[in-house]
Coordinates of C-alpha atoms in Angstrom, one line a residue:
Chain K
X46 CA 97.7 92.2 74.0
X47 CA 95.6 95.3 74.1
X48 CA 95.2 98.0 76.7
X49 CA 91.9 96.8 78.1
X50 CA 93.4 93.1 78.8
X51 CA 96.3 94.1 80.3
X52 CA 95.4 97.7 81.7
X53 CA 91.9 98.1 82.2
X54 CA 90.3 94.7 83.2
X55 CA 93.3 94.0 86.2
X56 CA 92.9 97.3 87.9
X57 CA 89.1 97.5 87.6
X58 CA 88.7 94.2 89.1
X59 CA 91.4 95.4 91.5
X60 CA 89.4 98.7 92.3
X61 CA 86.1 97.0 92.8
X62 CA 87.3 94.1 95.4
X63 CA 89.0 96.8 97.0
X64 CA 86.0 98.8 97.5
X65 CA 83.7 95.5 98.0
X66 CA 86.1 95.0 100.8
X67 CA 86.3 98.0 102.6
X68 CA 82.5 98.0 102.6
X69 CA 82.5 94.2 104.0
X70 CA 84.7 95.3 106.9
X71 CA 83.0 98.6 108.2
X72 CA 79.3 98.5 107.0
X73 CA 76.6 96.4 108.5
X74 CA 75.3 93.7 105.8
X75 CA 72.3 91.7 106.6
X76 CA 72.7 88.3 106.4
X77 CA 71.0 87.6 103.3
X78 CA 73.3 89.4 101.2
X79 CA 76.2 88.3 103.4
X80 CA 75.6 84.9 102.4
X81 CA 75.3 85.3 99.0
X82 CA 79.1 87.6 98.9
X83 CA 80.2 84.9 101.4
X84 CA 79.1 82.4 98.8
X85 CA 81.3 84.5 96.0
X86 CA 84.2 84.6 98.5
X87 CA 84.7 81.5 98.9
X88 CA 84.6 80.8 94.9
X89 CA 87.3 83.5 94.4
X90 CA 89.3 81.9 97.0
X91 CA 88.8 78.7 95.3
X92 CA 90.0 79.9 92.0
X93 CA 92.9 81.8 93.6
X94 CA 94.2 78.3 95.2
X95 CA 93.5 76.5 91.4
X96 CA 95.7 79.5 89.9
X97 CA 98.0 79.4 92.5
X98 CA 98.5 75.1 91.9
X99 CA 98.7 75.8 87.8
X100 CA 101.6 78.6 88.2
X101 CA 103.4 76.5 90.5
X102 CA 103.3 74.0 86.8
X103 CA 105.0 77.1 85.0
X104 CA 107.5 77.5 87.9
X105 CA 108.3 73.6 87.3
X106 CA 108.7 74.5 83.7
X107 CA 110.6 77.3 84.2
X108 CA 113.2 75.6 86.4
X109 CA 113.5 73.0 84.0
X110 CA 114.2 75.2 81.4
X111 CA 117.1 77.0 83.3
X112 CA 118.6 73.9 84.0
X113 CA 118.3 72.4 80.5
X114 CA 119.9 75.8 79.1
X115 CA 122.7 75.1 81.7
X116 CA 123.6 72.0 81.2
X117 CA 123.5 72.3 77.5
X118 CA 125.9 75.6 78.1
X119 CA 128.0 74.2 80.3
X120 CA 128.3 70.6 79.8
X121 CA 128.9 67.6 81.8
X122 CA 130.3 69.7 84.6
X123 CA 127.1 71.4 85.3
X124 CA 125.3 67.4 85.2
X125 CA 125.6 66.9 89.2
X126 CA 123.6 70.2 89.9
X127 CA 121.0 70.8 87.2
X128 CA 121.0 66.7 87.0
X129 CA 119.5 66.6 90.7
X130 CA 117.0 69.3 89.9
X131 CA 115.5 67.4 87.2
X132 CA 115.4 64.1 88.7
X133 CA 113.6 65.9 91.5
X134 CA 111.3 67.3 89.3
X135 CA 110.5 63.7 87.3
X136 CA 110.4 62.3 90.8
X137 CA 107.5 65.0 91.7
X138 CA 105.5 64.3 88.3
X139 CA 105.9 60.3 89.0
X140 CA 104.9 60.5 92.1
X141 CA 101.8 63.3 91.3
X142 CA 100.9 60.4 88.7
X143 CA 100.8 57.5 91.3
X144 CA 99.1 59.3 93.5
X145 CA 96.3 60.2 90.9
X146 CA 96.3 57.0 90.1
X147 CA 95.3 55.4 93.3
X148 CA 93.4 58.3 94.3
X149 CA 90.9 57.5 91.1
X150 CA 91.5 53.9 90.3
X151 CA 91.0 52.7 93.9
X152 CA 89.4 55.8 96.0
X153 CA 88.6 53.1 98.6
X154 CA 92.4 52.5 99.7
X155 CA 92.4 56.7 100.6
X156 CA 95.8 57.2 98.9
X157 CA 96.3 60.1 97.5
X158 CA 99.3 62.3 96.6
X159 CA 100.5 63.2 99.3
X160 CA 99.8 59.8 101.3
X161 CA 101.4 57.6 99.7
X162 CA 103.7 55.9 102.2
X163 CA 107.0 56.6 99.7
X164 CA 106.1 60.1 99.3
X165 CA 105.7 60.3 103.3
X166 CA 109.3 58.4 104.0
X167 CA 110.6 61.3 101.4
X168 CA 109.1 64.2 103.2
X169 CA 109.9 63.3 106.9
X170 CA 113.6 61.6 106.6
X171 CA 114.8 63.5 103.3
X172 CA 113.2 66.7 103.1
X173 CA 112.1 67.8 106.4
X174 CA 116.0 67.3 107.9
X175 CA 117.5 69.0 105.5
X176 CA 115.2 71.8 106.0
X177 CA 116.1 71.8 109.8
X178 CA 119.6 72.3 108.7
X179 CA 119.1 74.9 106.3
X180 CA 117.3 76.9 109.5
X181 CA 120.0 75.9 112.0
X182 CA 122.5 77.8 109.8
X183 CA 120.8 80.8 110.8
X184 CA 122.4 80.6 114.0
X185 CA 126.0 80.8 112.9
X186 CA 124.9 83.7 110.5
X187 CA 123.0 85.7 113.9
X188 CA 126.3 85.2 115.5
X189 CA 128.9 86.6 112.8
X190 CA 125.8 89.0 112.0
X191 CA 126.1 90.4 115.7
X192 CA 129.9 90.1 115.9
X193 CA 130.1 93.0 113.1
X194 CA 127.1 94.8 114.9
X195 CA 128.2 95.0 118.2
X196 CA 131.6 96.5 117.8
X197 CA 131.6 99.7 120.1
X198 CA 132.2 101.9 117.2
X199 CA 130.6 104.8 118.3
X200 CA 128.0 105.7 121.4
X201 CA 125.1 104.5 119.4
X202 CA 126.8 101.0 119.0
X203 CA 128.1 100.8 122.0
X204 CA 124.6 101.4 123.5
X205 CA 123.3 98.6 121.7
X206 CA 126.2 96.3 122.7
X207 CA 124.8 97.1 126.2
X208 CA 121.6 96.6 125.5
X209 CA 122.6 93.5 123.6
X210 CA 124.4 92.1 126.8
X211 CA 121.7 92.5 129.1
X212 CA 119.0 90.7 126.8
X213 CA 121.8 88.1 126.4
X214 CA 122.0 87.7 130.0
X215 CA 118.7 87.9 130.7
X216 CA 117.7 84.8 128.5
X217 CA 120.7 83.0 130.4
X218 CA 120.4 80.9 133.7
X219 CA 124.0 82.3 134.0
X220 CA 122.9 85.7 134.0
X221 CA 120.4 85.2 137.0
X222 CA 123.6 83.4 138.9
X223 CA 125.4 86.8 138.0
X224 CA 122.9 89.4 138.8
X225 CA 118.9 88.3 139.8
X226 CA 118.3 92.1 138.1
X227 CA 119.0 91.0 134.5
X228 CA 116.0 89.2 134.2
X229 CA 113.4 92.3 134.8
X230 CA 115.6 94.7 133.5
X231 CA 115.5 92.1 129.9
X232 CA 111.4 92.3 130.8
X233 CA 111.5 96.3 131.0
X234 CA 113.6 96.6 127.5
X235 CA 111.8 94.3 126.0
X236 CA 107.9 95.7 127.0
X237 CA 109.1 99.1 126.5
X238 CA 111.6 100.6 124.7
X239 CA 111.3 98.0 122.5
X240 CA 107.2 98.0 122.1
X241 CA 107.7 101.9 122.0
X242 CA 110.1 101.4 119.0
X243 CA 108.0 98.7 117.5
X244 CA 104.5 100.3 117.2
X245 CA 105.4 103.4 115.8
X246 CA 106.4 100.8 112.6
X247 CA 103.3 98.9 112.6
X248 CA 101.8 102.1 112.6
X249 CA 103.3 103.6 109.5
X250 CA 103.2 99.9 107.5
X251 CA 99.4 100.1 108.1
X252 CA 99.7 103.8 107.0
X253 CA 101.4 102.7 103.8
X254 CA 99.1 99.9 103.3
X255 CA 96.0 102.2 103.2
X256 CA 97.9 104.9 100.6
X257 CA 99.1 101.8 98.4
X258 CA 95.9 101.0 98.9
X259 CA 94.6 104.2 97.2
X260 CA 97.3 104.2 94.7
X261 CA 95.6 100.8 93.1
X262 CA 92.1 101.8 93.5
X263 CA 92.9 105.4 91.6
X264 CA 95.1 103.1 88.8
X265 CA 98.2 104.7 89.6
X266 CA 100.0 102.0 91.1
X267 CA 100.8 99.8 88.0
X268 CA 104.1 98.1 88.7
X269 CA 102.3 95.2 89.3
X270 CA 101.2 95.0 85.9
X271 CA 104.6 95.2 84.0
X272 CA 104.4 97.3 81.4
X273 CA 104.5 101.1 81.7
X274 CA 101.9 103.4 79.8
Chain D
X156 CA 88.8 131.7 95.9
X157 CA 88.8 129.1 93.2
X158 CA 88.2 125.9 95.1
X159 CA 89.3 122.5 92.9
X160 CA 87.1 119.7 91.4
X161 CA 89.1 117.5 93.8
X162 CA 88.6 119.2 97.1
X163 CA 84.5 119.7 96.3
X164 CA 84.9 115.9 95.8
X165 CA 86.4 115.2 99.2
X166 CA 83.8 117.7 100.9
X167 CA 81.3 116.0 99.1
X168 CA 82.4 112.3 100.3
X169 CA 82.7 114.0 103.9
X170 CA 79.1 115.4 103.3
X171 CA 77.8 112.3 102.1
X172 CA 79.4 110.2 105.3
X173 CA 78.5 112.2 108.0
X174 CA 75.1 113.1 106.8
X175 CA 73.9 109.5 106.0
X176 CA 75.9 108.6 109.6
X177 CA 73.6 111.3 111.1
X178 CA 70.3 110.1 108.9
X179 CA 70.9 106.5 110.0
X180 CA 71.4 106.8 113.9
X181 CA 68.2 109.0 114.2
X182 CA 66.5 106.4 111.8
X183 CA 67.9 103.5 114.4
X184 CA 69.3 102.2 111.0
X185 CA 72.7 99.4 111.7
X186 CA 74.7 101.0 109.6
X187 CA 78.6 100.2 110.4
X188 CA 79.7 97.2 111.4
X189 CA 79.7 96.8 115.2
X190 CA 82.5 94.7 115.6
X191 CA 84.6 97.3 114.0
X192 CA 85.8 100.8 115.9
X193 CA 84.3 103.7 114.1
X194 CA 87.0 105.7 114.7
X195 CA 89.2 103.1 112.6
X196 CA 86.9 103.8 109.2
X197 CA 86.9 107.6 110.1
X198 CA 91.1 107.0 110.0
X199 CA 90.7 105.5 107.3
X200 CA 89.0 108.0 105.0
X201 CA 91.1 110.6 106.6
X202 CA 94.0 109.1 105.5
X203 CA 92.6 108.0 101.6
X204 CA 91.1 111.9 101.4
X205 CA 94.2 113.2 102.2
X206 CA 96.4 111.3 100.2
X207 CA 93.2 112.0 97.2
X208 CA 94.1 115.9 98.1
X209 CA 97.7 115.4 97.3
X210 CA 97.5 113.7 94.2
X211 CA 94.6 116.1 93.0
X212 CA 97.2 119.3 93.8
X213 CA 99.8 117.7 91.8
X214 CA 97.4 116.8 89.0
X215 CA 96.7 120.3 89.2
X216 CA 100.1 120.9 88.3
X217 CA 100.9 121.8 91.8
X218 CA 104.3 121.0 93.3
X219 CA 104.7 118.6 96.2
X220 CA 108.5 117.7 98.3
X221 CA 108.8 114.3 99.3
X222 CA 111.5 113.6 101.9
X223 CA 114.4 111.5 100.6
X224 CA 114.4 108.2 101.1
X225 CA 118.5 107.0 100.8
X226 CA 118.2 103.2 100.8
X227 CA 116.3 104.0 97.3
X228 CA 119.2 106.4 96.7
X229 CA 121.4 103.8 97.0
X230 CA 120.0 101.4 94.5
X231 CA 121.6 103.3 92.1
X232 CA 124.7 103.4 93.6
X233 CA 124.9 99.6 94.4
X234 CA 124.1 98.8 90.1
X235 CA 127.0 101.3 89.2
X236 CA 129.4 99.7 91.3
X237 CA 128.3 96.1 90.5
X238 CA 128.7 97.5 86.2
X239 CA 132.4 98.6 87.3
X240 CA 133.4 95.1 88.9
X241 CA 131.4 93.0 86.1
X242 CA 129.8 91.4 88.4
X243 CA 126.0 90.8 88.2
X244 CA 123.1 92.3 90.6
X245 CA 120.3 90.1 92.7
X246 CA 117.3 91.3 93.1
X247 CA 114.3 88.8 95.3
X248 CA 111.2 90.0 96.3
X249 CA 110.8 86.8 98.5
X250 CA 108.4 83.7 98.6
X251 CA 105.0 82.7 99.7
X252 CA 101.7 83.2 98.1
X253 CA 100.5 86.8 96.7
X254 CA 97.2 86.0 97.8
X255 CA 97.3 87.3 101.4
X256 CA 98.0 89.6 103.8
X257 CA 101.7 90.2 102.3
X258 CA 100.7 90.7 99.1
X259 CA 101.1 94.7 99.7
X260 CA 104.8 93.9 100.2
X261 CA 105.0 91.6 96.9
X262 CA 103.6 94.8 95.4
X263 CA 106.1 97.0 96.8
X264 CA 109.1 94.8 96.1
X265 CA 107.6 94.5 92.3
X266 CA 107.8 98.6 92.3
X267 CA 111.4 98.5 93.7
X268 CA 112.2 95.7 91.1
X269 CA 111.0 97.3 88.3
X270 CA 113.4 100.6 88.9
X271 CA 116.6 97.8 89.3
X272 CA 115.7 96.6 86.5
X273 CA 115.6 99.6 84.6
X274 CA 118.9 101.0 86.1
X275 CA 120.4 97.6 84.7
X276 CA 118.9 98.5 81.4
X277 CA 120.5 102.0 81.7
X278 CA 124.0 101.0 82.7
X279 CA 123.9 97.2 81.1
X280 CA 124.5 95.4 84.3
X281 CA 123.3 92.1 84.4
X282 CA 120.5 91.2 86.5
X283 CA 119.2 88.3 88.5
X284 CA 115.8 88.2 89.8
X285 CA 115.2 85.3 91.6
X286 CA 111.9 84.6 93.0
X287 CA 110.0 82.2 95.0
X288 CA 106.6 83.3 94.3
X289 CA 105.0 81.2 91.5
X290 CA 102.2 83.7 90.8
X291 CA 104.0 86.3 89.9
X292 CA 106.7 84.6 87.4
X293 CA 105.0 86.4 84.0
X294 CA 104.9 89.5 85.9
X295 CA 108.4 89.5 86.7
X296 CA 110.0 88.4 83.6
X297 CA 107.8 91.2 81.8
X298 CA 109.0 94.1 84.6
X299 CA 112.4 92.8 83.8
X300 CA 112.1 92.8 80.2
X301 CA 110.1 96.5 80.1
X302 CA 113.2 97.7 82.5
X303 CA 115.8 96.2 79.9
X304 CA 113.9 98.0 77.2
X305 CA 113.0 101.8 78.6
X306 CA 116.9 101.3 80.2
X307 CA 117.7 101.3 76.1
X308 CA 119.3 97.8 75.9
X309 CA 116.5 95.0 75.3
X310 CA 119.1 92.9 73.8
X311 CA 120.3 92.2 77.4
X312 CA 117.5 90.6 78.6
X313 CA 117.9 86.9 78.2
X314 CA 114.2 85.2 80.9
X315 CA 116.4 82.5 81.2
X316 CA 119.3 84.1 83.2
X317 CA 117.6 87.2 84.4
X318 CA 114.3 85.6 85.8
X319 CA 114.9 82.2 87.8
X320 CA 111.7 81.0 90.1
X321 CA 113.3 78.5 92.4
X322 CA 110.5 77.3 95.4
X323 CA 107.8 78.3 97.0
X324 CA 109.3 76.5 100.2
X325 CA 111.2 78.5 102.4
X326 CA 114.8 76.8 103.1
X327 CA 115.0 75.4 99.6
X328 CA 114.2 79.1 98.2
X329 CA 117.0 80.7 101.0
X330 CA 119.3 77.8 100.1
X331 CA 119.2 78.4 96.6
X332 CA 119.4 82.1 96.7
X333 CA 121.9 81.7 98.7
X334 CA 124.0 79.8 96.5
X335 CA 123.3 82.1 93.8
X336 CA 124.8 85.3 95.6
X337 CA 127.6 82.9 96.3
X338 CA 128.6 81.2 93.2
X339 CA 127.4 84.1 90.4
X340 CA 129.6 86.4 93.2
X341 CA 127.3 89.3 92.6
X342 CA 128.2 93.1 93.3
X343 CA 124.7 94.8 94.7
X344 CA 122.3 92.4 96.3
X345 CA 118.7 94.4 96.8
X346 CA 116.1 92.7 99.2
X347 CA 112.8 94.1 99.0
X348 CA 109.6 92.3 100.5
X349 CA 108.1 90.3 102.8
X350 CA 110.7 88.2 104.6
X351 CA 111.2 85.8 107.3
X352 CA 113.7 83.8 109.1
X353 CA 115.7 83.5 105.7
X354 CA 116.4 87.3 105.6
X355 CA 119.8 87.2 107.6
X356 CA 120.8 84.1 105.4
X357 CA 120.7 86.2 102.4
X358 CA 122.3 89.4 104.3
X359 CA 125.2 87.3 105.6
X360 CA 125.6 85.6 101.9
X361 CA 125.8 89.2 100.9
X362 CA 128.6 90.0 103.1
X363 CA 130.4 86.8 102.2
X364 CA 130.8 87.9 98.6
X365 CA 131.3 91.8 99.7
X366 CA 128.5 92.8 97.8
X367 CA 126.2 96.0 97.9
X368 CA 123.0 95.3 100.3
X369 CA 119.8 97.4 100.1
X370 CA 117.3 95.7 101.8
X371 CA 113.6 96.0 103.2
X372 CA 110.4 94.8 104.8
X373 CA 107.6 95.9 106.7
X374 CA 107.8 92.6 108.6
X375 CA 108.6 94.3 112.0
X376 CA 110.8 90.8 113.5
X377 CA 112.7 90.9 110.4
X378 CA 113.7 95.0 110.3
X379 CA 116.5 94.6 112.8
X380 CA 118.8 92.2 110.9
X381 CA 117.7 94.4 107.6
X382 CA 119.2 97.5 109.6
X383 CA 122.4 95.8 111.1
X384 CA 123.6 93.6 107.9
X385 CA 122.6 95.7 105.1
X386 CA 124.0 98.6 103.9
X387 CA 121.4 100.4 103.6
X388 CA 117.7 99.7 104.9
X389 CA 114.3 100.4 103.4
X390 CA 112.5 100.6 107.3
X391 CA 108.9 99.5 107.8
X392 CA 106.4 101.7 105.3
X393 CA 109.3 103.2 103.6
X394 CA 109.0 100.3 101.2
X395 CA 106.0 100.9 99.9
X396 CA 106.9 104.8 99.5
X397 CA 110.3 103.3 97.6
X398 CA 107.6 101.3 94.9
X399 CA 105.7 105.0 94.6
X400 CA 109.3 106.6 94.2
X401 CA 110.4 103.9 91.3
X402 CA 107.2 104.5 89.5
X403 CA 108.5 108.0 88.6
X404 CA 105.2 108.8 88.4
X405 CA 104.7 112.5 90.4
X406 CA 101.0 111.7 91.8
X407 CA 101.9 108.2 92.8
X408 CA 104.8 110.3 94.6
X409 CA 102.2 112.6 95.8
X410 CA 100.2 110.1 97.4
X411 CA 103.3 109.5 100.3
X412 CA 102.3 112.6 101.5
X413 CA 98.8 110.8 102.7
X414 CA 101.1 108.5 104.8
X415 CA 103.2 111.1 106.6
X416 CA 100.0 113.4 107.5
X417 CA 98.1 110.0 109.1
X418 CA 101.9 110.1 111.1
X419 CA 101.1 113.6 112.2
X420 CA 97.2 112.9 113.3
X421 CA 98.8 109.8 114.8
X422 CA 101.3 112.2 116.7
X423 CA 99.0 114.5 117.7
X424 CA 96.4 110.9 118.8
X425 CA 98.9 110.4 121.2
X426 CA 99.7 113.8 122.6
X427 CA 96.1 114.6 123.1
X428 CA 96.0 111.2 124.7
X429 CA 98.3 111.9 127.3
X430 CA 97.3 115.3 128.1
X431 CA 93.9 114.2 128.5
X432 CA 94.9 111.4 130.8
X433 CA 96.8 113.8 133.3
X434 CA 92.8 115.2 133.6
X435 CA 91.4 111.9 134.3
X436 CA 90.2 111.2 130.6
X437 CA 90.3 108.0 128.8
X438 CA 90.2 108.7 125.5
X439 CA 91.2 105.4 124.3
X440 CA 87.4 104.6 125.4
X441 CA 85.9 107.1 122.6
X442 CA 87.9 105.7 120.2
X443 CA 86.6 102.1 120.8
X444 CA 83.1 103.4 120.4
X445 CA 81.1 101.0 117.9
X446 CA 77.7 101.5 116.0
X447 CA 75.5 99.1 118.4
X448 CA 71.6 99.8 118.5
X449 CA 69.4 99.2 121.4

């Protein structure tokens, strides 16, 4: 591929709806033109979600291949792992298929994809528990997580393991039994030293936004792109 | 006194702005926006000029110090030690969709990725990228192929192990990364991106294998489990400065210098602020001002 397809024509387009942008937010824009660029917008955005649905097709691919390389490396040991994947994957084309199917054959019956009454059973009993479990794990991993972090190694951690008991307590029934203070003193930490520690952060991601910003409308950001010059 | 192309530029832009700002409110033109703060614009090209300024001084062939940043100093560190086990490195940037307000972290974690990859290259460790954003698959495998390459082994680079998209749904993609770190037992594991609820799941998968953590986000909820689990944290903005730092590239460098000088007006915001409110003066109030006519 040349320079000016891989270089040249990304970061221009890059620069410009960066620039577009900026103007869009601060200047005034009477309502004619508005309508037209809102018109535009809403095409980009369009073609954004139909690029997004055909790269989610080479991220099926792409899965398939790994799993086809591993089984063919491993054998039948690797069959009950890669196996699942691509029965899961022939499931989600099968079902795409019915669901296009119906959704053109008999456009009256309002089936679609993602409507179909199998695919519905799938996504609330199979997937949508297992999801749940996935996220409750987090909960085991916050607690061995905080177990190593609040060890009163030194004054800093040992501040924090205060800190940590307090907010603990102050979330707790049993900590209003204990002491009725926990719960403001939870309220104070968490509106203020906490805010205080917070916004300085926001501050300096919106900071870094605006200069990454600057990097890609001056084309010298270009990771993004891959290739070095 | 030689004054540079680059700083008649940004007195010209300054010239330009004020002058038509000026024009326009004695013309009773709308100019700005008048849902938007003007102050917020006037940040704004304070912060782009000055970070303009320092890449023009560089380009100049000026010199510029950036302050260290050691979670990036550490990368290096966690791909050495992963070479000397034989034992391979993850790298995720995270999932989602680029198009949005994240997609400055995708960019950052692309940056960060693209200097792993290029340490693997240079040391021959093996790499595993996995990733859970569709749009950026091609981008990845060629950032990880370039990194093999200018690392001076592109026979290493095999897409199929190095580059594995897995979902763009958030517990399959944590599950499956987290069974990666697990069952490939991998010696550096480097988190850069945006990240949600699955960021301690990858940290504590980490841990389980006793493997090298360098992590970071700019997603402020998701900083404090970076800073406690990880060894070493990329905190808020500093990821975006780590993506400059792995370009190598010295005015991409240059261009940090932008964000700690809208720190220092920032400082100085709120000093003046407070002073000014001892005397009775709300100055919050004149930085709210919009462009309304009539």
């Amino acid at each position: 591929m040349s320079l000016t397809i891989r270089r040249f024509i990304p970061q221009t387009i890059v620069s410009i709806i960066l620039i577009i942008m900026i103007i869009f937010y601060y200047f005034y824009i009477n309502k004619s033109v508005s309508d037209a660029f809102t018109t535009w917008d809403k095409a980009l955005s369009d073609w954004a979600v139909i690029i997004t649905s055909f790269t989610l097709i080479i991220g099926g691919i792409d899965l398939l291949r790994y799993h086809l390389v591993q089984i063919k490396k491993i054998g039948v040991k690797q069959l009950p792992f890669s196996g699942t994947t691509i029965a899961l994957e022939i499931i989600m084309v099968i079902f795409a298929l019915i669901g296009l199917y119906y959704s053109y054959v008999y456009p009256k019956l309002g089936i679609t994809i993602t409507t179909q009454p199998q695919f519905t059973w799938l996504f609330t009993y199979l997937y949508a528990p297992t999801d749940s479990a996935v996220y409750s794990i987090l909960l085991f991993y916050i607690a061995s997580a905080s177990y190593r972090a609040f060890i009163a190694r030194n004054p800093m951690a040992t501040l924090l393991l205060i800190t940590a008991i307090v907010i603990m307590l102050g979330n707790t029934s049993l900590g209003n039994l204990i002491w009725p203070g926990f719960l403001p003193l939870r309220d104070w930490i968490m509106t203020v030293p906490n805010t205080a520690a917070f916004r300085p952060i926001t501050m300096g991601v919106g900071f870094g936004t605006i200069i990454l910003g600057l990097r890609l409308i001056m084309w010298r950001e270009v990771s993004w792109l891959g290739r070095r010059e | 006194m030689k004054i540079s192309i680059g700083v008649l530029i940004v007195i010209l832009i300054i010239l330009i702005i004020s002058l038509g700002s000026v024009a326009a409110w004695f013309a009773k033109i709308q100019l700005y926006n008048s849902a938007r703060p003007i102050s917020s614009f006037v940040f704004l090209i304070f912060l782009m000029l000055a970070g303009y300024l320092s890449i023009n001084h560089v380009r100049e062939g000026g010199e510029i110090r950036v302050r260290e940043i050691p979670a990036f100093s550490a990368i290096e560190e966690g791909v050495t030690r992963s070479v000397e086990m034989g034992r391979p490195i993850h790298m995720t940037i995270g999932f989602g969709s680029i198009a949005g307000s994240m997609a400055p972290q995708y960019i950052a974690g692309l940056g960060v990725l693209s200097h792993v990859a290029r340490l693997a290259g240079k040391y021959g460790a093996r790499l595993i990228a996995t990733l859970g954003v569709p749009e950026v698959i091609a981008s990845v495998e060629e950032i990880v192929k370039e990194g093999y390459a200018s690392g001076g082994r592109p026979e290493l680079f095999d897409p199929v192990y190095n580059v594995r998209y897995l979902t763009d749904q958030q517990f399959a993609y944590a599950s499956a990364v987290q069974a990666i770190i697990v069952r490939e037992r991998v010696g550096a594991n480097i988190v850069v991106g945006p990240f949600y609820a699955e960021s301690l799941i990858f940290m504590e998968a980490g841990n389980m294998v006793g493997a090298f953590q360098v992590a970071g986000t700019a997603r402020e909820t998701q900083i404090p489990f970076f800073v406690l689990a990880a060894d070493y944290a990329f905190i808020g903005e500093e990821i975006f400065a780590a993506g400059a730092m792995a370009s190598g590239d010295k005015e991409s460098l240059a261009s940090i210098q932008g964000q700690d000088v809208g720190k220092l007006a920032t400082i100085i915001l709120i000093v003046l602020g407070i002073l000014f409110l001892a005397f009775g003066i709300n100055i919050s109030s004149w930085l709210n001002w919009v462009w309304k006519l009539g």
